[in-house]
């Protein structure tokens, strides 16, 4: 035994009980009551604390070329911030180049990530090009351990409806999971041109060019195609009520439709775009109105939101400022990687959801859906010892100066949390303690994910 975490309250997706956790060679060796420390093992007292699986962020954009620049956190800074917020695995988006095979795209980014990452990492491929046999290179990516792919219905590299459909068809044969960024591109482009020509240039018009119905129509279209093929579909960063209703309906009908939302959609409303510094909240899809926020919370409680992820894609203030006089020039994306687990756990601590639910959404479901359970996302013997010790009595006010990424501002500035992670272990190594990063560059390992397997009459059951 190398480490013994004693006397804490262990919280999993479906249980909470007082026990000790023994760790050996980076794995959980045993969970039980009154485990005796072995000679040489470090003992950590977790009395009055919660002991949780490390979170898994299913949606990050580290060092991503986007919006005329590169997102501010590289793999080192992004995973450092993740560790300090209790996240022990990140799924980063690799954008395929035109003409490039899916697996070559993964290997290209893996070479950059490997020497930098401080916690474990996996990838999804953002599909751009399926011409000339590239669609079939999905098979090699699945074999390599990257069985999840994202299609964008927007941006200049977004795919056509026909390509999206082919990717969904292919996913069924390959055991892959398709994720979608759903917004109606035509509407976004037309409304953007119209607002700018009318001199409506502030961040508020970013919201109005991509408001509720613009996202909802694309959600419904994407769900329709997935249903027609009975293909699993994962909607990333869901932010609107009508889309939430469509997900719920499809799931009630038994279709394997999964939805992710992000903490910023659960906390803020579109009112942020009326602020003088509203450009700092510019992301796509934008934060929506109060009704959508409440619908997302209802979806969380009902189980129709399957995961919480960050869509971490920060840009520095001077880059956000490119759009002071033209919202279309603001690079899309915000920081959040260090705030996800603390925010969701704080909401649990305040009584809005259970701690089990926060663990399920931020860790266990992510591992199940993306094929890395039970190595990740759970506390059980044999799993990686990715463990967070959480102090429910420690109050924390988010300030950018306390964050561990590279960004020079945060949309979360001043938000008060009840409770906070006080220690994070990545495969048994202490990487964060009491506000300080203690990990090392290059210690993170690639997590090979398995193809999705849906079971039973209700296809929403995921086997792992
Ligand atoms: O605004 C966002 N979300 N930026 C990152 C790219 C994406 O659409 O996920
Ligand atoms: Zn997106
Ligand atoms: Zn994203």
Short mmCIF file of C-alpha atoms and ligand atoms in Angstrom, two decimals:
data_model
loop_
_atom_site.label_atom_id
_atom_site.label_comp_id
_atom_site.label_asym_id
_atom_site.label_seq_id
_atom_site.Cartn_x
_atom_site.Cartn_y
_atom_site.Cartn_z
CA UNK A 1 0.00 0.00 0.00
CA UNK A 2 1.29 3.50 -0.87
CA UNK A 3 -1.50 5.69 0.46
CA UNK A 4 -4.39 5.33 2.90
CA UNK A 5 -7.16 7.94 2.94
CA UNK A 6 -8.86 7.37 6.27
CA UNK A 7 -12.22 8.19 7.78
CA UNK A 8 -13.79 10.23 4.98
CA UNK A 9 -17.30 9.96 3.62
CA UNK A 10 -17.03 8.27 0.26
CA UNK A 11 -19.51 9.55 -2.28
CA UNK A 12 -20.17 7.69 -5.51
CA UNK A 13 -22.93 8.13 -8.07
CA UNK A 14 -25.21 5.88 -6.07
CA UNK A 15 -23.96 5.62 -2.49
CA UNK A 16 -22.42 7.56 0.38
CA UNK A 17 -20.73 5.84 3.31
CA UNK A 18 -17.86 6.28 5.73
CA UNK A 19 -14.81 4.18 4.78
CA UNK A 20 -11.08 4.16 4.09
CA UNK A 21 -9.44 3.92 0.66
CA UNK A 22 -6.14 2.11 0.18
CA UNK A 23 -4.07 2.95 -2.91
CA UNK A 24 -1.28 0.90 -4.43
CA UNK A 25 0.61 1.50 -7.68
CA UNK A 26 -1.81 4.23 -8.74
CA UNK A 27 -4.89 2.03 -8.37
CA UNK A 28 -7.52 1.74 -5.68
CA UNK A 29 -6.47 -1.44 -3.85
CA UNK A 30 -9.33 -1.62 -1.36
CA UNK A 31 -12.23 0.30 0.12
CA UNK A 32 -13.34 -0.73 3.61
CA UNK A 33 -13.78 0.13 7.24
CA UNK A 34 -10.76 0.34 9.54
CA UNK A 35 -8.13 -0.59 6.93
CA UNK A 36 -4.81 -0.79 8.77
CA UNK A 37 -2.00 1.33 7.33
CA UNK A 38 0.93 -0.69 5.98
CA UNK A 39 4.54 0.21 6.72
CA UNK A 40 5.73 2.98 4.43
CA UNK A 41 2.24 4.04 3.35
CA UNK A 42 1.24 7.65 3.79
CA UNK A 43 -1.94 8.08 5.83
CA UNK A 44 -4.24 11.02 5.13
CA UNK A 45 -6.95 11.95 7.62
CA UNK A 46 -10.20 12.70 5.77
CA UNK A 47 -12.49 12.94 8.79
CA UNK A 48 -15.39 15.38 8.15
CA UNK A 49 -14.45 15.48 4.48
CA UNK A 50 -16.03 13.95 1.38
CA UNK A 51 -13.96 11.60 -0.75
CA UNK A 52 -15.02 11.65 -4.39
CA UNK A 53 -13.91 10.29 -7.75
CA UNK A 54 -11.95 12.88 -9.72
CA UNK A 55 -14.13 14.65 -12.26
CA UNK A 56 -13.83 14.02 -16.00
CA UNK A 57 -14.23 17.03 -18.24
CA UNK A 58 -15.72 15.66 -21.46
CA UNK A 59 -15.28 18.90 -23.40
CA UNK A 60 -12.13 21.03 -23.58
CA UNK A 61 -10.33 23.03 -26.27
CA UNK A 62 -6.71 23.34 -25.16
CA UNK A 63 -4.30 25.28 -27.35
CA UNK A 64 -6.94 25.21 -30.07
CA UNK A 65 -6.50 27.42 -33.12
CA UNK A 66 -9.86 29.20 -33.26
CA UNK A 67 -11.37 32.63 -33.86
CA UNK A 68 -8.14 34.02 -35.35
CA UNK A 69 -5.96 33.00 -32.41
CA UNK A 70 -5.16 30.04 -30.16
CA UNK A 71 -7.06 29.34 -26.95
CA UNK A 72 -5.09 30.60 -23.96
CA UNK A 73 -4.54 27.36 -22.04
CA UNK A 74 -2.14 24.87 -23.56
CA UNK A 75 -2.17 21.26 -22.38
CA UNK A 76 0.02 22.05 -19.40
CA UNK A 77 -1.92 25.08 -18.16
CA UNK A 78 -5.33 23.57 -18.90
CA UNK A 79 -4.66 20.29 -17.14
CA UNK A 80 -2.98 22.15 -14.24
CA UNK A 81 -6.15 24.18 -13.77
CA UNK A 82 -8.22 20.99 -14.12
CA UNK A 83 -6.23 19.29 -11.33
CA UNK A 84 -6.72 22.28 -9.03
CA UNK A 85 -10.49 22.08 -9.57
CA UNK A 86 -10.68 18.33 -8.90
CA UNK A 87 -10.74 17.22 -12.53
CA UNK A 88 -8.42 14.29 -13.18
CA UNK A 89 -9.19 13.46 -16.82
CA UNK A 90 -9.92 15.77 -19.73
CA UNK A 91 -11.34 14.94 -23.14
CA UNK A 92 -9.86 17.41 -25.59
CA UNK A 93 -11.15 18.10 -29.10
CA UNK A 94 -8.79 17.38 -31.96
CA UNK A 95 -9.84 19.17 -35.15
CA UNK A 96 -9.19 17.03 -38.21
CA UNK A 97 -7.39 18.83 -41.05
CA UNK A 98 -8.83 18.54 -44.55
CA UNK A 99 -7.42 15.39 -46.17
CA UNK A 100 -6.22 13.99 -42.84
CA UNK A 101 -7.29 10.62 -41.42
CA UNK A 102 -9.02 10.67 -38.04
CA UNK A 103 -6.28 8.71 -36.34
CA UNK A 104 -3.51 10.89 -37.81
CA UNK A 105 -5.33 13.90 -36.39
CA UNK A 106 -5.35 12.26 -32.96
CA UNK A 107 -1.65 11.35 -33.15
CA UNK A 108 -0.74 14.88 -34.27
CA UNK A 109 -2.33 16.39 -31.15
CA UNK A 110 -1.26 13.58 -28.86
CA UNK A 111 2.36 14.42 -29.68
CA UNK A 112 1.77 17.95 -28.38
CA UNK A 113 -0.27 16.89 -25.36
CA UNK A 114 1.87 14.01 -24.08
CA UNK A 115 4.88 15.99 -22.81
CA UNK A 116 2.64 18.65 -21.26
CA UNK A 117 -0.40 17.08 -19.62
CA UNK A 118 -0.33 16.93 -15.82
CA UNK A 119 -3.46 14.75 -15.54
CA UNK A 120 -4.80 12.02 -17.80
CA UNK A 121 -6.36 12.86 -21.12
CA UNK A 122 -8.44 11.39 -23.93
CA UNK A 123 -9.62 12.83 -27.22
CA UNK A 124 -12.64 13.30 -29.43
CA UNK A 125 -12.12 14.06 -33.13
CA UNK A 126 -13.86 17.09 -34.63
CA UNK A 127 -14.77 15.80 -38.10
CA UNK A 128 -14.29 18.16 -41.04
CA UNK A 129 -13.66 15.96 -44.06
CA UNK A 130 -15.15 12.57 -44.97
CA UNK A 131 -14.26 12.64 -48.67
CA UNK A 132 -12.09 10.06 -50.47
CA UNK A 133 -12.43 7.26 -47.91
CA UNK A 134 -11.78 9.45 -44.86
CA UNK A 135 -15.14 8.42 -43.39
CA UNK A 136 -13.82 4.88 -42.97
CA UNK A 137 -10.79 6.10 -41.04
CA UNK A 138 -13.23 6.36 -38.13
CA UNK A 139 -12.55 2.62 -37.70
CA UNK A 140 -8.81 3.16 -37.08
CA UNK A 141 -9.55 5.89 -34.56
CA UNK A 142 -11.96 3.61 -32.67
CA UNK A 143 -9.28 0.89 -32.60
CA UNK A 144 -6.72 3.41 -31.37
CA UNK A 145 -8.91 4.28 -28.38
CA UNK A 146 -10.74 7.35 -29.65
CA UNK A 147 -14.32 6.24 -30.40
CA UNK A 148 -16.03 9.63 -30.13
CA UNK A 149 -16.40 12.27 -32.83
CA UNK A 150 -17.96 15.71 -33.00
CA UNK A 151 -19.65 17.33 -35.93
CA UNK A 152 -20.16 21.07 -36.00
CA UNK A 153 -23.32 22.40 -37.65
CA UNK A 154 -21.77 25.89 -37.51
CA UNK A 155 -18.47 27.72 -38.10
CA UNK A 156 -16.58 27.86 -41.39
CA UNK A 157 -15.44 24.25 -40.85
CA UNK A 158 -18.93 22.95 -40.02
CA UNK A 159 -20.28 19.98 -41.96
CA UNK A 160 -23.30 19.78 -44.23
CA UNK A 161 -26.43 17.90 -43.19
CA UNK A 162 -25.48 15.13 -45.62
CA UNK A 163 -22.04 14.66 -44.05
CA UNK A 164 -23.56 14.64 -40.57
CA UNK A 165 -25.96 11.89 -41.65
CA UNK A 166 -23.16 9.78 -43.13
CA UNK A 167 -21.09 10.14 -39.96
CA UNK A 168 -24.08 8.99 -37.89
CA UNK A 169 -24.59 6.00 -40.20
CA UNK A 170 -20.93 5.08 -39.92
CA UNK A 171 -20.95 5.42 -36.14
CA UNK A 172 -23.44 2.57 -35.79
CA UNK A 173 -21.17 0.14 -37.62
CA UNK A 174 -18.00 1.36 -35.92
CA UNK A 175 -19.29 1.47 -32.31
CA UNK A 176 -18.55 5.19 -32.28
CA UNK A 177 -20.45 7.96 -30.55
CA UNK A 178 -21.23 11.14 -32.45
CA UNK A 179 -21.40 14.43 -30.61
CA UNK A 180 -22.94 17.48 -32.22
CA UNK A 181 -22.64 21.24 -31.87
CA UNK A 182 -26.17 22.16 -32.85
CA UNK A 183 -27.01 25.65 -34.11
CA UNK A 184 -28.56 26.69 -37.41
CA UNK A 185 -25.67 28.08 -39.45
CA UNK A 186 -27.82 29.85 -42.05
CA UNK A 187 -29.74 31.74 -39.37
CA UNK A 188 -26.56 32.68 -37.50
CA UNK A 189 -24.91 34.04 -40.64
CA UNK A 190 -27.98 35.92 -41.88
CA UNK A 191 -28.74 37.48 -38.49
CA UNK A 192 -25.09 38.41 -37.92
CA UNK A 193 -24.92 40.22 -41.28
CA UNK A 194 -28.24 41.94 -40.62
CA UNK A 195 -27.34 43.19 -37.13
CA UNK A 196 -23.92 44.47 -38.20
CA UNK A 197 -25.41 46.30 -41.19
CA UNK A 198 -27.87 47.96 -38.81
CA UNK A 199 -25.02 49.09 -36.53
CA UNK A 200 -26.05 46.61 -33.81
CA UNK A 201 -22.57 45.56 -32.83
CA UNK A 202 -22.52 44.82 -29.07
CA UNK A 203 -22.27 41.38 -27.43
CA UNK A 204 -26.05 41.44 -26.92
CA UNK A 205 -26.36 40.87 -30.68
CA UNK A 206 -24.13 37.82 -30.47
CA UNK A 207 -26.90 36.41 -28.28
CA UNK A 208 -29.69 37.61 -30.59
CA UNK A 209 -27.98 36.14 -33.65
CA UNK A 210 -27.91 32.71 -31.93
CA UNK A 211 -30.92 32.92 -29.62
CA UNK A 212 -33.10 30.09 -28.31
CA UNK A 213 -34.79 29.05 -31.57
CA UNK A 214 -31.53 29.09 -33.55
CA UNK A 215 -30.11 26.40 -31.31
CA UNK A 216 -33.40 24.54 -30.77
CA UNK A 217 -34.12 23.99 -34.46
CA UNK A 218 -30.70 22.40 -34.93
CA UNK A 219 -31.13 20.22 -31.82
CA UNK A 220 -34.42 18.94 -33.19
CA UNK A 221 -32.95 18.30 -36.64
CA UNK A 222 -29.97 16.42 -35.21
CA UNK A 223 -32.21 14.31 -32.97
CA UNK A 224 -34.49 13.54 -35.91
CA UNK A 225 -31.61 12.07 -37.94
CA UNK A 226 -30.22 10.09 -35.02
CA UNK A 227 -33.69 8.70 -34.35
CA UNK A 228 -34.16 7.74 -37.98
CA UNK A 229 -31.00 5.61 -37.76
CA UNK A 230 -31.44 4.62 -34.12
CA UNK A 231 -27.88 5.88 -33.71
CA UNK A 232 -26.64 7.16 -30.38
CA UNK A 233 -26.15 10.93 -30.31
CA UNK A 234 -24.51 13.19 -27.72
CA UNK A 235 -25.53 16.85 -27.85
CA UNK A 236 -22.70 19.00 -26.51
CA UNK A 237 -23.23 22.23 -24.59
CA UNK A 238 -27.04 22.14 -24.67
CA UNK A 239 -28.26 25.58 -23.61
CA UNK A 240 -31.93 26.02 -24.50
CA UNK A 241 -35.34 24.84 -23.23
CA UNK A 242 -36.84 23.67 -26.53
CA UNK A 243 -33.77 21.53 -27.19
CA UNK A 244 -34.00 20.16 -23.65
CA UNK A 245 -37.63 19.25 -24.31
CA UNK A 246 -36.67 17.50 -27.56
CA UNK A 247 -33.97 15.48 -25.77
CA UNK A 248 -36.41 14.50 -23.04
CA UNK A 249 -39.04 13.40 -25.56
CA UNK A 250 -36.56 11.30 -27.54
CA UNK A 251 -35.28 9.67 -24.36
CA UNK A 252 -38.84 8.97 -23.19
CA UNK A 253 -39.34 7.19 -26.51
CA UNK A 254 -36.27 5.06 -25.69
CA UNK A 255 -33.73 6.59 -28.07
CA UNK A 256 -30.07 6.76 -27.02
CA UNK A 257 -29.82 10.54 -26.99
CA UNK A 258 -27.48 12.05 -24.42
CA UNK A 259 -27.16 15.73 -23.53
CA UNK A 260 -24.34 17.65 -21.93
CA UNK A 261 -24.70 21.10 -20.47
CA UNK A 262 -22.11 23.40 -18.92
CA UNK A 263 -21.93 25.26 -15.61
CA UNK A 264 -22.16 28.66 -17.35
CA UNK A 265 -25.58 27.74 -18.78
CA UNK A 266 -26.74 26.68 -15.32
CA UNK A 267 -25.50 29.82 -13.55
CA UNK A 268 -25.69 32.84 -15.87
CA UNK A 269 -28.48 34.16 -18.10
CA UNK A 270 -28.35 36.10 -21.36
CA UNK A 271 -28.46 39.31 -19.27
CA UNK A 272 -24.64 39.04 -19.10
CA UNK A 273 -24.51 40.19 -22.74
CA UNK A 274 -26.00 43.55 -21.71
CA UNK A 275 -22.99 44.24 -19.48
CA UNK A 276 -20.26 46.59 -20.64
CA UNK A 277 -17.87 43.59 -20.54
CA UNK A 278 -20.49 41.21 -22.01
CA UNK A 279 -18.00 40.11 -24.68
CA UNK A 280 -16.19 38.06 -22.04
CA UNK A 281 -19.21 35.68 -21.92
CA UNK A 282 -19.31 35.29 -25.70
CA UNK A 283 -19.36 31.60 -26.51
CA UNK A 284 -21.42 29.49 -28.85
CA UNK A 285 -24.09 28.62 -28.18
CA UNK A 286 -24.54 31.72 -26.04
CA UNK A 287 -25.99 31.64 -22.55
CA UNK A 288 -29.77 31.77 -22.85
CA UNK A 289 -32.67 33.29 -20.90
CA UNK A 290 -33.97 32.41 -17.44
CA UNK A 291 -36.56 29.92 -18.78
CA UNK A 292 -33.84 27.90 -20.51
CA UNK A 293 -31.67 27.95 -17.41
CA UNK A 294 -34.54 26.55 -15.32
CA UNK A 295 -35.32 23.90 -17.98
CA UNK A 296 -31.69 22.76 -17.90
CA UNK A 297 -31.80 22.43 -14.11
CA UNK A 298 -35.01 20.40 -14.42
CA UNK A 299 -33.26 18.19 -17.00
CA UNK A 300 -30.36 17.70 -14.60
CA UNK A 301 -32.72 16.61 -11.83
CA UNK A 302 -34.79 14.32 -14.09
CA UNK A 303 -31.70 12.62 -15.54
CA UNK A 304 -32.19 13.91 -19.08
CA UNK A 305 -28.96 15.88 -18.86
CA UNK A 306 -26.41 13.07 -18.74
CA UNK A 307 -23.19 15.01 -18.19
CA UNK A 308 -21.75 18.36 -17.19
CA UNK A 309 -18.65 19.57 -19.04
CA UNK A 310 -16.94 22.92 -19.40
CA UNK A 311 -16.36 23.65 -23.11
CA UNK A 312 -13.20 25.28 -21.70
CA UNK A 313 -11.89 27.54 -24.46
CA UNK A 314 -10.44 30.69 -22.87
CA UNK A 315 -9.19 33.77 -24.67
CA UNK A 316 -7.22 36.64 -23.20
CA UNK A 317 -8.86 39.99 -22.53
CA UNK A 318 -7.09 41.73 -25.41
CA UNK A 319 -8.46 39.04 -27.77
CA UNK A 320 -11.99 39.38 -26.43
CA UNK A 321 -11.54 43.14 -26.96
CA UNK A 322 -11.18 42.63 -30.73
CA UNK A 323 -14.96 42.61 -30.68
CA UNK A 324 -15.68 45.80 -28.71
CA UNK A 325 -17.18 47.34 -31.86
CA UNK A 326 -18.16 44.14 -33.68
CA UNK A 327 -19.46 41.08 -31.81
CA UNK A 328 -18.55 38.80 -34.74
CA UNK A 329 -14.84 39.46 -34.07
CA UNK A 330 -14.95 38.15 -30.47
CA UNK A 331 -13.25 34.73 -30.23
CA UNK A 332 -15.91 32.31 -28.99
CA UNK A 333 -15.28 30.58 -25.68
CA UNK A 334 -14.73 31.01 -21.95
CA UNK A 335 -12.67 29.47 -19.16
CA UNK A 336 -14.29 26.94 -16.84
CA UNK A 337 -12.09 23.89 -16.39
CA UNK A 338 -11.19 24.75 -12.79
CA UNK A 339 -14.74 25.72 -11.85
CA UNK A 340 -16.92 22.81 -12.98
CA UNK A 341 -16.59 20.35 -10.09
CA UNK A 342 -16.42 23.05 -7.38
CA UNK A 343 -19.55 24.72 -8.78
CA UNK A 344 -21.59 21.53 -9.12
CA UNK A 345 -20.48 20.31 -5.70
CA UNK A 346 -21.34 23.69 -4.22
CA UNK A 347 -24.83 23.43 -5.70
CA UNK A 348 -25.07 19.99 -4.06
CA UNK A 349 -23.80 21.41 -0.77
CA UNK A 350 -26.48 24.13 -0.98
CA UNK A 351 -29.10 21.38 -1.47
CA UNK A 352 -30.09 21.89 -5.10
CA UNK A 353 -28.97 18.38 -6.12
CA UNK A 354 -27.41 15.50 -4.19
CA UNK A 355 -23.66 14.97 -4.01
CA UNK A 356 -24.30 11.62 -5.74
CA UNK A 357 -25.87 13.49 -8.65
CA UNK A 358 -22.88 15.83 -8.93
CA UNK A 359 -20.54 12.81 -9.05
CA UNK A 360 -22.73 11.04 -11.58
CA UNK A 361 -22.84 14.07 -13.92
CA UNK A 362 -19.22 15.17 -13.63
CA UNK A 363 -17.50 11.79 -13.43
CA UNK A 364 -19.35 8.47 -13.60
CA UNK A 365 -21.68 9.11 -16.53
CA UNK A 366 -18.88 10.70 -18.53
CA UNK A 367 -16.72 7.60 -18.10
CA UNK A 368 -19.60 5.31 -19.03
CA UNK A 369 -20.69 7.26 -22.09
CA UNK A 370 -17.19 7.76 -23.49
CA UNK A 371 -15.92 4.27 -22.74
CA UNK A 372 -13.34 4.72 -19.99
CA UNK A 373 -15.30 3.19 -17.07
CA UNK A 374 -14.53 1.50 -14.76
CA UNK A 375 -10.90 2.66 -15.08
CA UNK A 376 -12.11 6.22 -14.57
CA UNK A 377 -15.06 7.99 -12.96
CA UNK A 378 -15.69 5.60 -10.08
CA UNK A 379 -14.31 4.75 -6.66
CA UNK A 380 -13.92 0.99 -6.60
CA UNK A 381 -11.11 -1.52 -6.21
CA UNK A 382 -9.15 -1.79 -9.45
CA UNK A 383 -10.02 1.71 -10.71
CA UNK A 384 -7.38 4.41 -11.16
CA UNK A 385 -6.85 6.23 -7.88
CA UNK A 386 -8.19 9.56 -9.18
CA UNK A 387 -9.52 10.94 -5.94
CA UNK A 388 -10.70 14.30 -4.65
CA UNK A 389 -10.95 15.25 -0.99
CA UNK A 390 -13.64 17.88 -0.56
CA UNK A 391 -14.21 20.10 2.44
CA UNK A 392 -17.92 20.96 2.61
CA UNK A 393 -17.18 23.67 5.22
CA UNK A 394 -14.57 25.59 3.24
CA UNK A 395 -16.16 28.59 1.54
CA UNK A 396 -14.47 29.95 -1.55
CA UNK A 397 -14.95 33.07 -3.64
CA UNK A 398 -13.71 32.57 -7.19
CA UNK A 399 -11.12 35.13 -8.23
CA UNK A 400 -8.93 34.89 -11.30
CA UNK A 401 -5.84 35.40 -9.10
CA UNK A 402 -6.64 32.07 -7.38
CA UNK A 403 -7.03 30.16 -10.65
CA UNK A 404 -4.22 28.05 -12.11
CA UNK A 405 -4.68 28.40 -15.88
CA UNK A 406 -3.13 31.04 -18.16
CA UNK A 407 -6.16 33.24 -18.66
CA UNK A 408 -6.12 36.84 -17.43
CA UNK A 409 -9.81 36.99 -16.47
CA UNK A 410 -12.69 34.70 -15.60
CA UNK A 411 -16.43 34.98 -16.11
CA UNK A 412 -16.73 33.34 -12.67
CA UNK A 413 -15.06 36.27 -10.84
CA UNK A 414 -16.74 36.89 -7.48
CA UNK A 415 -18.99 33.82 -7.52
CA UNK A 416 -19.28 32.37 -4.02
CA UNK A 417 -19.07 28.64 -3.52
CA UNK A 418 -20.06 26.62 -0.47
CA UNK A 419 -17.38 23.96 0.02
CA UNK A 420 -14.24 23.38 -2.06
CA UNK A 421 -11.83 20.59 -3.08
CA UNK A 422 -8.78 20.57 -0.81
CA UNK A 423 -6.78 17.76 -2.42
CA UNK A 424 -6.64 15.98 -5.77
CA UNK A 425 -4.86 12.70 -6.51
CA UNK A 426 -4.14 11.60 -10.06
CA UNK A 427 -3.49 7.84 -10.15
CA UNK A 428 -2.48 8.05 -6.48
CA UNK A 429 -0.13 11.06 -6.83
CA UNK A 430 -0.99 14.26 -5.03
CA UNK A 431 -1.36 16.95 -7.72
CA UNK A 432 -3.18 19.65 -5.74
CA UNK A 433 -3.45 20.58 -2.08
CA UNK A 434 -4.95 23.62 -0.37
CA UNK A 435 -4.76 25.99 -3.31
CA UNK A 436 -1.38 24.83 -4.55
CA UNK A 437 -0.56 22.84 -7.67
CA UNK A 438 1.84 19.99 -6.86
CA UNK A 439 1.81 17.86 -10.01
CA UNK A 440 4.32 17.63 -12.80
CA UNK A 441 4.35 18.32 -16.49
CA UNK A 442 4.12 15.19 -18.64
CA UNK A 443 2.74 12.96 -15.84
CA UNK A 444 -0.67 12.65 -17.54
CA UNK A 445 -1.32 9.53 -19.61
CA UNK A 446 -3.46 8.85 -22.66
CA UNK A 447 -6.71 7.08 -21.72
CA UNK A 448 -7.70 4.55 -24.35
CA UNK A 449 -11.49 4.50 -24.61
CA UNK A 450 -13.68 1.59 -25.65
CA UNK A 451 -16.42 1.63 -28.28
CA UNK A 452 -19.91 2.37 -27.00
CA UNK A 453 -22.15 -0.60 -26.18
CA UNK A 454 -25.84 0.02 -25.63
CA UNK A 455 -27.81 -2.74 -24.00
CA UNK A 456 -31.29 -3.85 -23.16
CA UNK A 457 -34.69 -2.82 -24.47
CA UNK A 458 -33.96 0.70 -23.25
CA UNK A 459 -31.02 1.71 -25.42
CA UNK A 460 -30.08 4.41 -22.98
CA UNK A 461 -28.41 1.76 -20.80
CA UNK A 462 -24.73 1.84 -21.42
CA UNK A 463 -22.69 -1.27 -20.77
CA UNK A 464 -19.17 -0.99 -19.45
O1 LIG B 1 -17.72 29.12 -27.91
C1 LIG B 1 -17.27 27.98 -27.92
N1 LIG B 1 -18.06 27.01 -27.54
N2 LIG B 1 -16.02 27.74 -28.33
C2 LIG B 1 -15.42 26.47 -28.50
C3 LIG B 1 -15.81 25.77 -29.73
C4 LIG B 1 -17.13 25.05 -29.62
O2 LIG B 1 -18.07 25.38 -30.32
O3 LIG B 1 -17.27 24.13 -28.82
ZN1 LIG B 2 -19.24 23.55 -29.88
ZN1 LIG B 3 -16.61 23.18 -27.47
#
